[in-house]
Short mmCIF file of C-alpha atoms and ligand atoms in Angstrom, two decimals:
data_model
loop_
_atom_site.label_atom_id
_atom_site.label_comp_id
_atom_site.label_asym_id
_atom_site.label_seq_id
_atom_site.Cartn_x
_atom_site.Cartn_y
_atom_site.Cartn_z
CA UNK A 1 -94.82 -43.39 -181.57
CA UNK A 2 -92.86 -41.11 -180.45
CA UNK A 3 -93.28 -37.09 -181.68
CA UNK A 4 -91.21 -36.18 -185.07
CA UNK A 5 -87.81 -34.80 -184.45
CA UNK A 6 -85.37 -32.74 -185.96
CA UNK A 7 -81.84 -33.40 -187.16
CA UNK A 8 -78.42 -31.84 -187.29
CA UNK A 9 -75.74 -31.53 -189.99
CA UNK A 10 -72.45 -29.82 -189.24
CA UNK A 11 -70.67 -28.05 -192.13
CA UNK A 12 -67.52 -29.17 -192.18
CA UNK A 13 -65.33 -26.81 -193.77
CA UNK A 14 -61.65 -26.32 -192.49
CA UNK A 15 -60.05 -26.95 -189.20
CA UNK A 16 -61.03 -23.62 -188.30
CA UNK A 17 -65.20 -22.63 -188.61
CA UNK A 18 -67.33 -20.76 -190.15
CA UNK A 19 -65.95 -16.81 -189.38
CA UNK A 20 -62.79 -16.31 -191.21
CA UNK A 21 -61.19 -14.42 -188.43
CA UNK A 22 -61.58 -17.67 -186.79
CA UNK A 23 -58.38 -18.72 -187.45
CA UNK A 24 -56.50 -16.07 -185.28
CA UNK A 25 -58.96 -17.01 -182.41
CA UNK A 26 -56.99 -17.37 -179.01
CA UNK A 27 -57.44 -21.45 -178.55
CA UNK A 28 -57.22 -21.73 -182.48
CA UNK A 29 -53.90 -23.91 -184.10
CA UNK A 30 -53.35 -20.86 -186.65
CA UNK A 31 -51.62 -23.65 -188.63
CA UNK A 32 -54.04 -25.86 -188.53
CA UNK A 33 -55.66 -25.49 -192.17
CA UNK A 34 -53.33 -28.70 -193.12
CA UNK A 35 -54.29 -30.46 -189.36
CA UNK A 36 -56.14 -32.85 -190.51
CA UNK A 37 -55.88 -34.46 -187.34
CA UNK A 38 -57.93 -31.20 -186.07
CA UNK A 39 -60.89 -32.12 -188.13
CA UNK A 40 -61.02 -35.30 -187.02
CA UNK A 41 -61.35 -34.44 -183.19
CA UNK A 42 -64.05 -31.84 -184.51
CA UNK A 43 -65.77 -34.94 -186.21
CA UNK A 44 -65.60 -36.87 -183.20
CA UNK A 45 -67.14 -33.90 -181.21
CA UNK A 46 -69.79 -33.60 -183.19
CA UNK A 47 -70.50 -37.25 -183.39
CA UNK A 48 -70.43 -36.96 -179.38
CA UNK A 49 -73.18 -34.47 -180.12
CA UNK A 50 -74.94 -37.17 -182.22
CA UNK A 51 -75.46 -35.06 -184.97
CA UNK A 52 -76.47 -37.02 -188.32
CA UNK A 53 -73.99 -35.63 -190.35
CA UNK A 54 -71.07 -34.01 -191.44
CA UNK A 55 -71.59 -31.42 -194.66
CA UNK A 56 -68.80 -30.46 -197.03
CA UNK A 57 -69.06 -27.79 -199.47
CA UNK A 58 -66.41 -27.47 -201.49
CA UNK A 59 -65.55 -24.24 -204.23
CA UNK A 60 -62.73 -25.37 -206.50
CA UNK A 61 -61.20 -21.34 -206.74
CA UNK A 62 -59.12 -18.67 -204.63
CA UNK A 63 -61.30 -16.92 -202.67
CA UNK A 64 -61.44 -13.43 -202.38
CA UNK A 65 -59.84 -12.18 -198.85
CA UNK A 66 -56.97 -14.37 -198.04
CA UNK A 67 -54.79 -11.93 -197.04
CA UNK A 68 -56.67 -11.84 -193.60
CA UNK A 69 -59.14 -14.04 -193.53
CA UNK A 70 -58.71 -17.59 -194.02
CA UNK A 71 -60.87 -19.58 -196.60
CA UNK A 72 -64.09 -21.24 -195.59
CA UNK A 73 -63.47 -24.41 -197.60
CA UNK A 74 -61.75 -27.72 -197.05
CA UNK A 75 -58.87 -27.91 -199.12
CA UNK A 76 -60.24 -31.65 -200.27
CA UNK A 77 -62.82 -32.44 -199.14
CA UNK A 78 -62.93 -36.36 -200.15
CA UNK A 79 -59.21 -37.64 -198.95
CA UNK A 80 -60.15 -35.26 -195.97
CA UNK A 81 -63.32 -37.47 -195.35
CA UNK A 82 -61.32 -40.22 -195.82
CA UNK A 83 -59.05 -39.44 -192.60
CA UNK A 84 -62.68 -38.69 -190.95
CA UNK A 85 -64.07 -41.51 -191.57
CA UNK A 86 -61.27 -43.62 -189.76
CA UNK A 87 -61.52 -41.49 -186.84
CA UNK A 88 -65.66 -42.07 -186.05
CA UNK A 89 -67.82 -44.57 -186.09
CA UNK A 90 -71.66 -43.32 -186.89
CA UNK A 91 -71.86 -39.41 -188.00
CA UNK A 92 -72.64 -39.52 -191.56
CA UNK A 93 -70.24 -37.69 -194.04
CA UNK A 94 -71.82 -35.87 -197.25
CA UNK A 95 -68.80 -33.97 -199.27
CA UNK A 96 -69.69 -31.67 -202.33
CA UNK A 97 -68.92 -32.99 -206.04
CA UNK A 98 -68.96 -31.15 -209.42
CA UNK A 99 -71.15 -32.82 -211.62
CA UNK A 100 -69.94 -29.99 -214.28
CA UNK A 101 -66.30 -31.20 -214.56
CA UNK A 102 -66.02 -34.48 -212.99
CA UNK A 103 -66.90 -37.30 -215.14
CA UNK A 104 -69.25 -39.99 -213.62
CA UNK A 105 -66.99 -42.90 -213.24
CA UNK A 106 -65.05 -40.78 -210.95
CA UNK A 107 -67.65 -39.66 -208.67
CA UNK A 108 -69.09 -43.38 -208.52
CA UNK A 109 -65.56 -44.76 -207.97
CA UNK A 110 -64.58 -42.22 -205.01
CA UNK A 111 -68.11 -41.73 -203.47
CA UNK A 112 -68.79 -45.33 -203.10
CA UNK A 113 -65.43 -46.11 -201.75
CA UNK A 114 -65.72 -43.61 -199.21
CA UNK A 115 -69.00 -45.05 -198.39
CA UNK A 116 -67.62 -48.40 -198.15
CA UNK A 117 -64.95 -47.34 -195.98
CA UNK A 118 -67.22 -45.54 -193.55
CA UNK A 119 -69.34 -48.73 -193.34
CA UNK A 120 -72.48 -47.08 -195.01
CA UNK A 121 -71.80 -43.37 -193.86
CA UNK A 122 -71.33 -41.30 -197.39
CA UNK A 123 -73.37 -39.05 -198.97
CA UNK A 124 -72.94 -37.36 -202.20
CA UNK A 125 -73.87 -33.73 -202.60
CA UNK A 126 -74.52 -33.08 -206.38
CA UNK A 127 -73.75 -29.53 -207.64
CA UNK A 128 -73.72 -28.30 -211.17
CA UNK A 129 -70.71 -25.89 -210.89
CA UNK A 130 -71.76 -22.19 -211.82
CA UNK A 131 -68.66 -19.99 -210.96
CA UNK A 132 -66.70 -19.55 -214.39
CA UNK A 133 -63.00 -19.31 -212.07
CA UNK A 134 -63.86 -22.90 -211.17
CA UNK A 135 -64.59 -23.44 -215.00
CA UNK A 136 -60.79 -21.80 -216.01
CA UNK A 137 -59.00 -24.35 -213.50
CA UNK A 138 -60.44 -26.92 -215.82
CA UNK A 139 -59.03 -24.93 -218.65
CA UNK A 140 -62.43 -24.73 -219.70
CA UNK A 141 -65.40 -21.91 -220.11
CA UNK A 142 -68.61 -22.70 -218.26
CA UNK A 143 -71.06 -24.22 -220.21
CA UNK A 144 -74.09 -22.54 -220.26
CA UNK A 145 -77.36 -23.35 -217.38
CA UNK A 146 -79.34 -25.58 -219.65
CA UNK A 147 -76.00 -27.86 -220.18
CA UNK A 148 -74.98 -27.53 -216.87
CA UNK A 149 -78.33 -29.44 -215.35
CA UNK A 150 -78.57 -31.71 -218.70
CA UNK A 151 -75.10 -32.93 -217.41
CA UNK A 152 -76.45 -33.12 -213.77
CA UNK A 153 -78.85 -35.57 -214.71
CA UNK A 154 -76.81 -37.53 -217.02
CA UNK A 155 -74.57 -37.91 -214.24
CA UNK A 156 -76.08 -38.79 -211.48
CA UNK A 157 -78.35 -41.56 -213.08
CA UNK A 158 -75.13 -42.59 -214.60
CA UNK A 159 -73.30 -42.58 -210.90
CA UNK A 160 -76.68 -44.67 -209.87
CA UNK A 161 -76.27 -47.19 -212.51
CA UNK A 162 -72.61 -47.58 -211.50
CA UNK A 163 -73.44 -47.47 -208.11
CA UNK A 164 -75.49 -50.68 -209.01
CA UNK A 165 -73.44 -52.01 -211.68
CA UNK A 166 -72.05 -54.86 -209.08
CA UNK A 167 -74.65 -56.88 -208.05
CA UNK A 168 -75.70 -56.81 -204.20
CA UNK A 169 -74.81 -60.65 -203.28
CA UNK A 170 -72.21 -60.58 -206.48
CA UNK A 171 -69.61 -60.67 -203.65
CA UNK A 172 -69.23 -64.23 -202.44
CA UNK A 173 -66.05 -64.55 -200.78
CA UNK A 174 -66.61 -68.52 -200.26
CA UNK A 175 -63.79 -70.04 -199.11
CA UNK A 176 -65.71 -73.65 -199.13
CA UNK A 177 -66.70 -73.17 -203.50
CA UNK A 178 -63.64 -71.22 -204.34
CA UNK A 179 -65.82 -68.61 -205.67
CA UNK A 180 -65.12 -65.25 -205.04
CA UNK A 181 -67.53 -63.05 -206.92
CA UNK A 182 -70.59 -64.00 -208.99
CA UNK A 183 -69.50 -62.10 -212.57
CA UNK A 184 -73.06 -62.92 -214.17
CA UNK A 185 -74.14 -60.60 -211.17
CA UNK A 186 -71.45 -57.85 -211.60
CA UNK A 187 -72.75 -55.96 -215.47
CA UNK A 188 -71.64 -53.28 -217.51
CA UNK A 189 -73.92 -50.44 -217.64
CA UNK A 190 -73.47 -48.94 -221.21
CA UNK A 191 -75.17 -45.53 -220.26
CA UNK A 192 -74.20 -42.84 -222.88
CA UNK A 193 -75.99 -39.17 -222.74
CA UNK A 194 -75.71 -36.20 -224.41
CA UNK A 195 -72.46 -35.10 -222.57
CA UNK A 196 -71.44 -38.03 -219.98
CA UNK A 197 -71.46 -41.69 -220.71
CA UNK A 198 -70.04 -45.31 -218.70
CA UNK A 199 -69.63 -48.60 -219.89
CA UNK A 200 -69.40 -49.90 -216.29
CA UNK A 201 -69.16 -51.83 -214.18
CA UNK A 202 -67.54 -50.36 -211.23
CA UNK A 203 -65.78 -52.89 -209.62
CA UNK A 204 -67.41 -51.85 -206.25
CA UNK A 205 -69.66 -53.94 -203.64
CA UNK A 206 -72.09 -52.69 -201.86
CA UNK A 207 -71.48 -51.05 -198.28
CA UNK A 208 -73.72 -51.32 -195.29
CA UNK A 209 -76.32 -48.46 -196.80
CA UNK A 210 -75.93 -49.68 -200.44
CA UNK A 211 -74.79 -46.60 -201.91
CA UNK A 212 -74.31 -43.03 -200.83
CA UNK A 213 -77.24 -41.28 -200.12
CA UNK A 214 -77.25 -37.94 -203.17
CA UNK A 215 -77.93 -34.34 -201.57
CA UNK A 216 -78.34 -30.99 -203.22
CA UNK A 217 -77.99 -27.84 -202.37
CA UNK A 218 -79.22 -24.66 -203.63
CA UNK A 219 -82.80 -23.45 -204.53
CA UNK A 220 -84.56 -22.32 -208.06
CA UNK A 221 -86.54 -24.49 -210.17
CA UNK A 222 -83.99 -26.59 -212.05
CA UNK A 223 -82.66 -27.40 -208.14
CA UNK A 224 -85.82 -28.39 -207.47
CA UNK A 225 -86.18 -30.84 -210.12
CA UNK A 226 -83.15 -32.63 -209.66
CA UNK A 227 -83.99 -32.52 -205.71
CA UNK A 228 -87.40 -33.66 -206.41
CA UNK A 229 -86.03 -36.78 -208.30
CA UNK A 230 -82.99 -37.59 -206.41
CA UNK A 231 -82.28 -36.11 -203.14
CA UNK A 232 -82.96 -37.56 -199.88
CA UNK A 233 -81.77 -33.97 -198.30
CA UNK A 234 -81.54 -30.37 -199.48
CA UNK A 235 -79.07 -27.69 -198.21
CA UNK A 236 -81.12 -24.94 -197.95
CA UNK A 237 -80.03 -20.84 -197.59
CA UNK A 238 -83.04 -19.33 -196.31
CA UNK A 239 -83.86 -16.23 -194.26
CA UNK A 240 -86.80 -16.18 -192.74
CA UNK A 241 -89.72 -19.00 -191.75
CA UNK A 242 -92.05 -17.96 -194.23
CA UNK A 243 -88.94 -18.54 -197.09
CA UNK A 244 -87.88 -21.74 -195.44
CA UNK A 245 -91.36 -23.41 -195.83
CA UNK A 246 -92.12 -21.78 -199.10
CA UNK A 247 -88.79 -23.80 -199.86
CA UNK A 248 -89.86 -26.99 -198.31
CA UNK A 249 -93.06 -27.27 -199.83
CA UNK A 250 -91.72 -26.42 -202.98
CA UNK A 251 -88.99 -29.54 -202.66
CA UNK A 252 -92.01 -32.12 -201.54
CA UNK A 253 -93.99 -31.06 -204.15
CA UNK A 254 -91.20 -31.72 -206.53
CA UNK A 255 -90.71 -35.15 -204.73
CA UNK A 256 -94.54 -35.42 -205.60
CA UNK A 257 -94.34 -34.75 -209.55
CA UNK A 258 -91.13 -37.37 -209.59
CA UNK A 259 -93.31 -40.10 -208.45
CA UNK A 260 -91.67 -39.99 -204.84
CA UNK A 261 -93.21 -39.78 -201.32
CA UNK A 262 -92.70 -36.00 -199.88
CA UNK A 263 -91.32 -37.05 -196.55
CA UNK A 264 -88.16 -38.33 -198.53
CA UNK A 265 -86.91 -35.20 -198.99
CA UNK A 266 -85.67 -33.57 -195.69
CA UNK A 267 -84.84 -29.83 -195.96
CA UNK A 268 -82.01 -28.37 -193.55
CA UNK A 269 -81.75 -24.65 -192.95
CA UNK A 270 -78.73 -23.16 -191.81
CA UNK A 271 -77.82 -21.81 -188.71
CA UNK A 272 -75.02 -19.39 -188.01
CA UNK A 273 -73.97 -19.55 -184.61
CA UNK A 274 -71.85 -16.72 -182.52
CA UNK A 275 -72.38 -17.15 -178.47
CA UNK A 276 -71.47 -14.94 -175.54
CA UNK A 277 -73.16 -14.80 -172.09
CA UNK A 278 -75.57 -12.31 -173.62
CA UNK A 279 -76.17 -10.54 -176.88
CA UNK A 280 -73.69 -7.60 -175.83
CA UNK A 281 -70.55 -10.47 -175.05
CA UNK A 282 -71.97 -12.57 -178.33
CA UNK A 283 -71.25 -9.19 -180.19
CA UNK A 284 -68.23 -8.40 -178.94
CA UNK A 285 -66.70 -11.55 -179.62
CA UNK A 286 -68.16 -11.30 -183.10
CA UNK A 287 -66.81 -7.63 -183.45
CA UNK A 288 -63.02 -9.05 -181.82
CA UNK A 289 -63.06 -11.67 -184.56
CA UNK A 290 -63.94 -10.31 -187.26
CA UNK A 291 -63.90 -6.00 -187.22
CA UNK A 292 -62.28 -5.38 -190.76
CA UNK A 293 -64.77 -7.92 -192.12
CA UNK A 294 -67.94 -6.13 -190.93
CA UNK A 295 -67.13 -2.99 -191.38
CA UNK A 296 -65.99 -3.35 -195.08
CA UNK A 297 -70.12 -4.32 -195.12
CA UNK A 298 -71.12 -0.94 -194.64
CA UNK A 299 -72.00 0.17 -197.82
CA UNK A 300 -73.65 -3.11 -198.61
CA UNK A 301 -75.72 -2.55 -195.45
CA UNK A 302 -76.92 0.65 -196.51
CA UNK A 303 -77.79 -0.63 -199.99
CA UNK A 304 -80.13 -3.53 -198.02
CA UNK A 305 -82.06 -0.27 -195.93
CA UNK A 306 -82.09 1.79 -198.46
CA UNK A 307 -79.82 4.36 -197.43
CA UNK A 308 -75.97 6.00 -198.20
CA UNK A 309 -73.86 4.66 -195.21
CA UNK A 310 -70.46 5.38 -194.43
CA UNK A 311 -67.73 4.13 -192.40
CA UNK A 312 -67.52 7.63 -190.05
CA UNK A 313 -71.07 6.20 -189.04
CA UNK A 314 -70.17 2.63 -188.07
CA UNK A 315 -70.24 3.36 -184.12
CA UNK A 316 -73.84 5.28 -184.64
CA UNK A 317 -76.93 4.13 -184.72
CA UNK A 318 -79.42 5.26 -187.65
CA UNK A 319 -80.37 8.85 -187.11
CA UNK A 320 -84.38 9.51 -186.68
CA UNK A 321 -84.15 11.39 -190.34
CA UNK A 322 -82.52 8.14 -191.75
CA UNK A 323 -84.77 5.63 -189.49
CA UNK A 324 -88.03 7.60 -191.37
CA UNK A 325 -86.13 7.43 -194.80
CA UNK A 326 -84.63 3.62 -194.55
CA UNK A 327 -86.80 1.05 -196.75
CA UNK A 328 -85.98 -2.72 -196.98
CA UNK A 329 -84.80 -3.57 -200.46
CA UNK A 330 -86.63 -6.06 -202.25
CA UNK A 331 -83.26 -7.88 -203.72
CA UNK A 332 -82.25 -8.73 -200.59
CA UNK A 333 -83.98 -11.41 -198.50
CA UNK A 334 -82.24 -10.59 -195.55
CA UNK A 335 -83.15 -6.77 -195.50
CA UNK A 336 -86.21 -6.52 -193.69
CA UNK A 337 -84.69 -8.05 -190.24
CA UNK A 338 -82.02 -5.77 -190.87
CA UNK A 339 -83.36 -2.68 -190.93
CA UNK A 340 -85.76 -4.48 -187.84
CA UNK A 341 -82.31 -4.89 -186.35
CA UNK A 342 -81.47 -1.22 -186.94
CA UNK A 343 -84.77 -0.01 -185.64
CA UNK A 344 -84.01 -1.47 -181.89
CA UNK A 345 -81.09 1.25 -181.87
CA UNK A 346 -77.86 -0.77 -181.78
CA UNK A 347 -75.08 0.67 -183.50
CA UNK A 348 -74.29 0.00 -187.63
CA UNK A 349 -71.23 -2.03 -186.07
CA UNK A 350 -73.33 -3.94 -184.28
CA UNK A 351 -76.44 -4.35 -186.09
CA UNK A 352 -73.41 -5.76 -189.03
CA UNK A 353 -72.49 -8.27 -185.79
CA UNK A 354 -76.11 -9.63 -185.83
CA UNK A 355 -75.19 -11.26 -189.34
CA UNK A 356 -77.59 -9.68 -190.98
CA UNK A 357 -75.39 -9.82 -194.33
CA UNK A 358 -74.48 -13.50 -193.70
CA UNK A 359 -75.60 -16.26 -195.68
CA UNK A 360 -78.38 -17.47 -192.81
CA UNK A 361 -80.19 -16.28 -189.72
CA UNK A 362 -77.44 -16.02 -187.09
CA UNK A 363 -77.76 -16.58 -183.52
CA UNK A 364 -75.34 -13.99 -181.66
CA UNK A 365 -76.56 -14.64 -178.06
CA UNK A 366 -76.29 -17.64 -175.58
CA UNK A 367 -76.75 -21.05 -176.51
CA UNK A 368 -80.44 -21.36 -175.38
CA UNK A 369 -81.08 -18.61 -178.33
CA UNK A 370 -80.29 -21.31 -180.63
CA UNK A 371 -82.38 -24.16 -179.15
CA UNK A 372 -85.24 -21.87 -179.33
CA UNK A 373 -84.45 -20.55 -183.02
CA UNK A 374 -84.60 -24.23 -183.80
CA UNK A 375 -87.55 -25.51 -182.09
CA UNK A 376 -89.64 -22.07 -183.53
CA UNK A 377 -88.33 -23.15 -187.06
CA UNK A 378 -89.21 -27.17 -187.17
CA UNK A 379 -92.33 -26.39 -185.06
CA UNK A 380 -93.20 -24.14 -187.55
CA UNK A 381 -92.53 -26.91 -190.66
CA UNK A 382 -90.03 -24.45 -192.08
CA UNK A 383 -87.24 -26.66 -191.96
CA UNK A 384 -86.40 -30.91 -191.27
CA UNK A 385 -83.40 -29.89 -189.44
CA UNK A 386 -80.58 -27.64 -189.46
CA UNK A 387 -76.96 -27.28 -190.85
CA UNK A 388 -75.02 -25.50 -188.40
CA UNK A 389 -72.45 -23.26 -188.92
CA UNK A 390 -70.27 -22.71 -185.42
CA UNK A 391 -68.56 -19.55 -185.77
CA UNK A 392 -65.05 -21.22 -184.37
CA UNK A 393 -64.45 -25.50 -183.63
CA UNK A 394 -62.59 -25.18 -181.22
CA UNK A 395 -64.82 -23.10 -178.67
CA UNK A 396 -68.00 -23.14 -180.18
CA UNK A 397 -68.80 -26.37 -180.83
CA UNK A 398 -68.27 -27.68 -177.47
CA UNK A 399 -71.45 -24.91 -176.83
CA UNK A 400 -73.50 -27.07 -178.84
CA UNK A 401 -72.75 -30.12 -178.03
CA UNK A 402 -72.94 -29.47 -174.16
CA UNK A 403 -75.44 -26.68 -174.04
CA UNK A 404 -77.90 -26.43 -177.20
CA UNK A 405 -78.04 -30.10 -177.72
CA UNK A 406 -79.43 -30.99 -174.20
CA UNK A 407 -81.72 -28.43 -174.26
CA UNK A 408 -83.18 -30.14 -177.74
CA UNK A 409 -83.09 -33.26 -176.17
CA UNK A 410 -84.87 -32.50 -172.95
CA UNK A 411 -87.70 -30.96 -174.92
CA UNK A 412 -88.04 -34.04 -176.85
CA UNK A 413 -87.10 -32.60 -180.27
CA UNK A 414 -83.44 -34.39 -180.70
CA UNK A 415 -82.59 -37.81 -180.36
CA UNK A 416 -80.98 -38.86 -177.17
CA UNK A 417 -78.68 -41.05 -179.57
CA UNK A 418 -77.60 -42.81 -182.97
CA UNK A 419 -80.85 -45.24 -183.84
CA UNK A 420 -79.16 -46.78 -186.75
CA UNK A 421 -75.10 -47.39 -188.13
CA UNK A 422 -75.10 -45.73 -191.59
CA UNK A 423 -76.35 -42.28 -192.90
CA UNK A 424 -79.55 -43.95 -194.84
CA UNK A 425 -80.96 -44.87 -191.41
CA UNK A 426 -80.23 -41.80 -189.63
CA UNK A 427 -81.83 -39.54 -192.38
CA UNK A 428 -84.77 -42.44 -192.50
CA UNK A 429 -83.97 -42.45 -196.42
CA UNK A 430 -85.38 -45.91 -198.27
CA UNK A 431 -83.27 -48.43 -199.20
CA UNK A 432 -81.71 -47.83 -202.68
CA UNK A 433 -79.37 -49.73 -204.96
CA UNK A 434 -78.72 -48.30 -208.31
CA UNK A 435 -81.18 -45.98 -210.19
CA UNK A 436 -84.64 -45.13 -208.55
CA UNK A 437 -86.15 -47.88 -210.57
CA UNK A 438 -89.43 -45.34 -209.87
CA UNK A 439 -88.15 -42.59 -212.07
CA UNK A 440 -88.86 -42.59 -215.65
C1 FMN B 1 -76.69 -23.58 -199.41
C2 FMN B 1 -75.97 -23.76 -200.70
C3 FMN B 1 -74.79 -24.50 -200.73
C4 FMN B 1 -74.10 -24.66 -201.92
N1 FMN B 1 -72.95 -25.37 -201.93
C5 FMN B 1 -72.22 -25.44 -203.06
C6 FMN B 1 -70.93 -26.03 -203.07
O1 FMN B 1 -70.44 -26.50 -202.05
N2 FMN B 1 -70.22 -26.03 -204.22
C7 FMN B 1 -70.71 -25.48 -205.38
O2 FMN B 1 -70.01 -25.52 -206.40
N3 FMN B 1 -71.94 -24.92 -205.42
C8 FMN B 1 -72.69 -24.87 -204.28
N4 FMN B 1 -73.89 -24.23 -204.29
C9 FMN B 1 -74.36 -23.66 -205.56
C10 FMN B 1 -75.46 -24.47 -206.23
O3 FMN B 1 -75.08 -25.79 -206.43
C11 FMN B 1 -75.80 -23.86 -207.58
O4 FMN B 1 -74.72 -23.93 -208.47
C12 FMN B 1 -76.18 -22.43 -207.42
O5 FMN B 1 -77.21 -22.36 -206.46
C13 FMN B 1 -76.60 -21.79 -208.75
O6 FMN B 1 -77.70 -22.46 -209.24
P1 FMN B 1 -78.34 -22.07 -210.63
O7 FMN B 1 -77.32 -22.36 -211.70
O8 FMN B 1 -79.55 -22.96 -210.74
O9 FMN B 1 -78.71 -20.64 -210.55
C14 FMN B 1 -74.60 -24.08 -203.12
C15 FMN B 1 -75.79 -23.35 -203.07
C16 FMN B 1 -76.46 -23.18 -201.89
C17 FMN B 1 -77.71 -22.34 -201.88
#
């Protein structure tokens, strides 16, 4: 047998990456948020890295910043997978979808038929939507937490039972009988909750995996729940080892209560990535991309250590009188490595360049950094794998394909290549068609 490895999702947001300075990088098509054709090379790069899959949030509001930064998100991120998934041939493809103000016959209709298309590659990411902006584009107020997740389960049993509505060998195709499909095989559903509801059927066959494989993302006890009974993988945000496996054993316990084997839920932490030839050229680049951006963090920063910063201190380090005074705040997961951070002397500029206000550990550093930051974390059972979040495509992810990849692979912790064709065999999730007929 051989030893357990890891695995690797990319998120896939635009044609950009992660930093939003990233779209003024030199190398960077500054035009290139409607490119599509850019996110399909990035796809293929990826896939050339053999990572398992592709992850799409997706936030359905203006964000903040645009006036200089561009946004993090796809603009769609299912017609956008849809171009993807004609452009590779075995990364898997999970995209975000609103189970708050979608209705279930649409997310059954367009998830499977991306999943068809891709020959068994989809995944489904199920969110309950919690930002009210979102809510007012629907011409709607948000519904309130306990509705929210009510309608979460609703819909994705409902999106199951659709899912399974036509019948695995309905689809005959004979030439010979003249039969085409099997309609005592192909049912209606007649599902009908508290807020969502399908007669059915969807008018769907299977693909190579069945069905999409459902995600989640997000932590907190109602996520865990609906992880626990549905998810084969969890999109974690999570600081620190000692989080990450607090996290993880929370999700397999969770699998436990639902009836469900533990090792069917695989938890990915993410990884921020920023590389230079050493952590003074990783910083710089970070600090070249993205200045305005960090130091607006300032104050923040000195909220997290427990101190008043200001800007006329960004290019000085803490002062012995503020090192003895600084204290990590407990509402903020992050602050104890940054005040560590502080501690070792770098300036506030650059101890805001080590991420420490971003939304996971990042590596700023050369590409080994990250191969060890990954084998410490799995070895460690804090995380399944890892979503990665390359600063910029177009430079970056080469890094990892090339550099950080073969690393993981020499020390036996990646696969070498693609075992299986669809995104149920590379996650090792069971074979499922329609509802979990193990959850009550
Ligand atoms: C890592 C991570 C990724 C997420 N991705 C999305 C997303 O793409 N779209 C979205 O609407 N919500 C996303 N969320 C938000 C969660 O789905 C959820 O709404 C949020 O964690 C609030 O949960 P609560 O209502 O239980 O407090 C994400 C959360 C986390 C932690």
């Amino acid at each position: 047998m051989p030893a357990k490895q890891m695995l690797i999702g990319m998120t896939f947001t635009n044609s950009y990456g992660a930093n939003g300075g990233a779209w003024r990088w030199p190398g960077v098509d500054p035009a290139g948020l409607t490119e599509v054709d850019h996110m399909v090379r990035y796809a293929q790069m990826a896939e050339r890295g053999k990572f398992q899959f592709l992850f799409m949030p997706d936030f359905q509001s203006m964000h903040a910043n645009m006036e200089t930064e561009s946004s993090h998100l796809t603009m769609e991120p299912m017609l956008t997978l849809a171009a993807v998934a004609r452009g590779t041939e075995r990364i898997g493809m999970v995209a975000t979808g609103s189970t708050t103000f979608t209705e279930p016959f649409n997310l059954a209709r367009q998830f499977k038929m991306l999943d068809v298309m891709s020959h068994g590659r989809a995944g489904w990411n199920a969110v309950p939507t919690s930002d009210p902006a979102i809510a007012a584009n629907y011409g709607r107020a948000l519904p309130e937490r306990r509705e929210r997740y009510e309608r979460l389960h609703e819909t994705v049993q409902i999106v199951q039972a659709l899912w399974g509505s036509w019948g695995q060998d309905a689809w005959l195709h004979d030439v010979a009988s003249g039969r085409f499909a099997d309609p005592a095989k192909v049912k209606p559903i007649n599902l009908h909750g508290r807020h969502v509801g399908s007669a059915g059927p969807l008018a769907l066959p299977p693909s190579e995996q069945g069905q999409p494989v459902i995600f989640q993302a997000g932590g907190g006890g109602e996520g865990a729940v609906v992880a626990g009974r549905y998810a084969s993988g969890v999109i974690g945000a999570v600081f620190s080892i000692k989080d990450a496996r607090h996290q993880r054993m929370a999700l397999r316990a969770a699998a436990e209560r639902a009836g469900r084997d533990p090792d069917e839920i695989k938890f990915f932490a993410g990884i921020i990535s920023t590389f230079g030839a050493d952590r003074r050229a990783a910083l710089d680049r970070r600090i070249a991309m993205s200045r305005a951006a960090l130091e607006q963090r300032i104050g923040y920063l000195g909220q997290m250590i427990g101190l008043p910063l200001q800007r006329s201190q960004l290019n000085e380090p803490l002062s012995a009188v503020q090192l003895a005074a600084a204290r990590p705040s407990p509402h903020d997961p992050r602050s104890a490595y940054a005040l560590k951070v502080a501690r070792e002397g770098w300036t506030l500029l650059d101890v805001l360049a080590h991420g420490v206000v971003d939304y996971h550990p990042t590596i700023v550093g050369p590409p080994s950094e990250m191969a060890d930051h990954m084998q410490e974390w799995f070895e460690a059972g804090a995380a399944d794998g890892f979503w990665i979040n390359p600063d910029v495509y177009e430079d970056g992810l080469p890094l990892i394909v090339d550099e950080v990849v073969p690393i993981l692979q020499e020390r036996g912790l990646f696969h070498r290549d693609y075992e299986g064709r669809t995104l149920r065999e590379h996650l090792g999730a069971r074979p499922q068609y329609g509802i979990d007929p193990r959850l009550k």
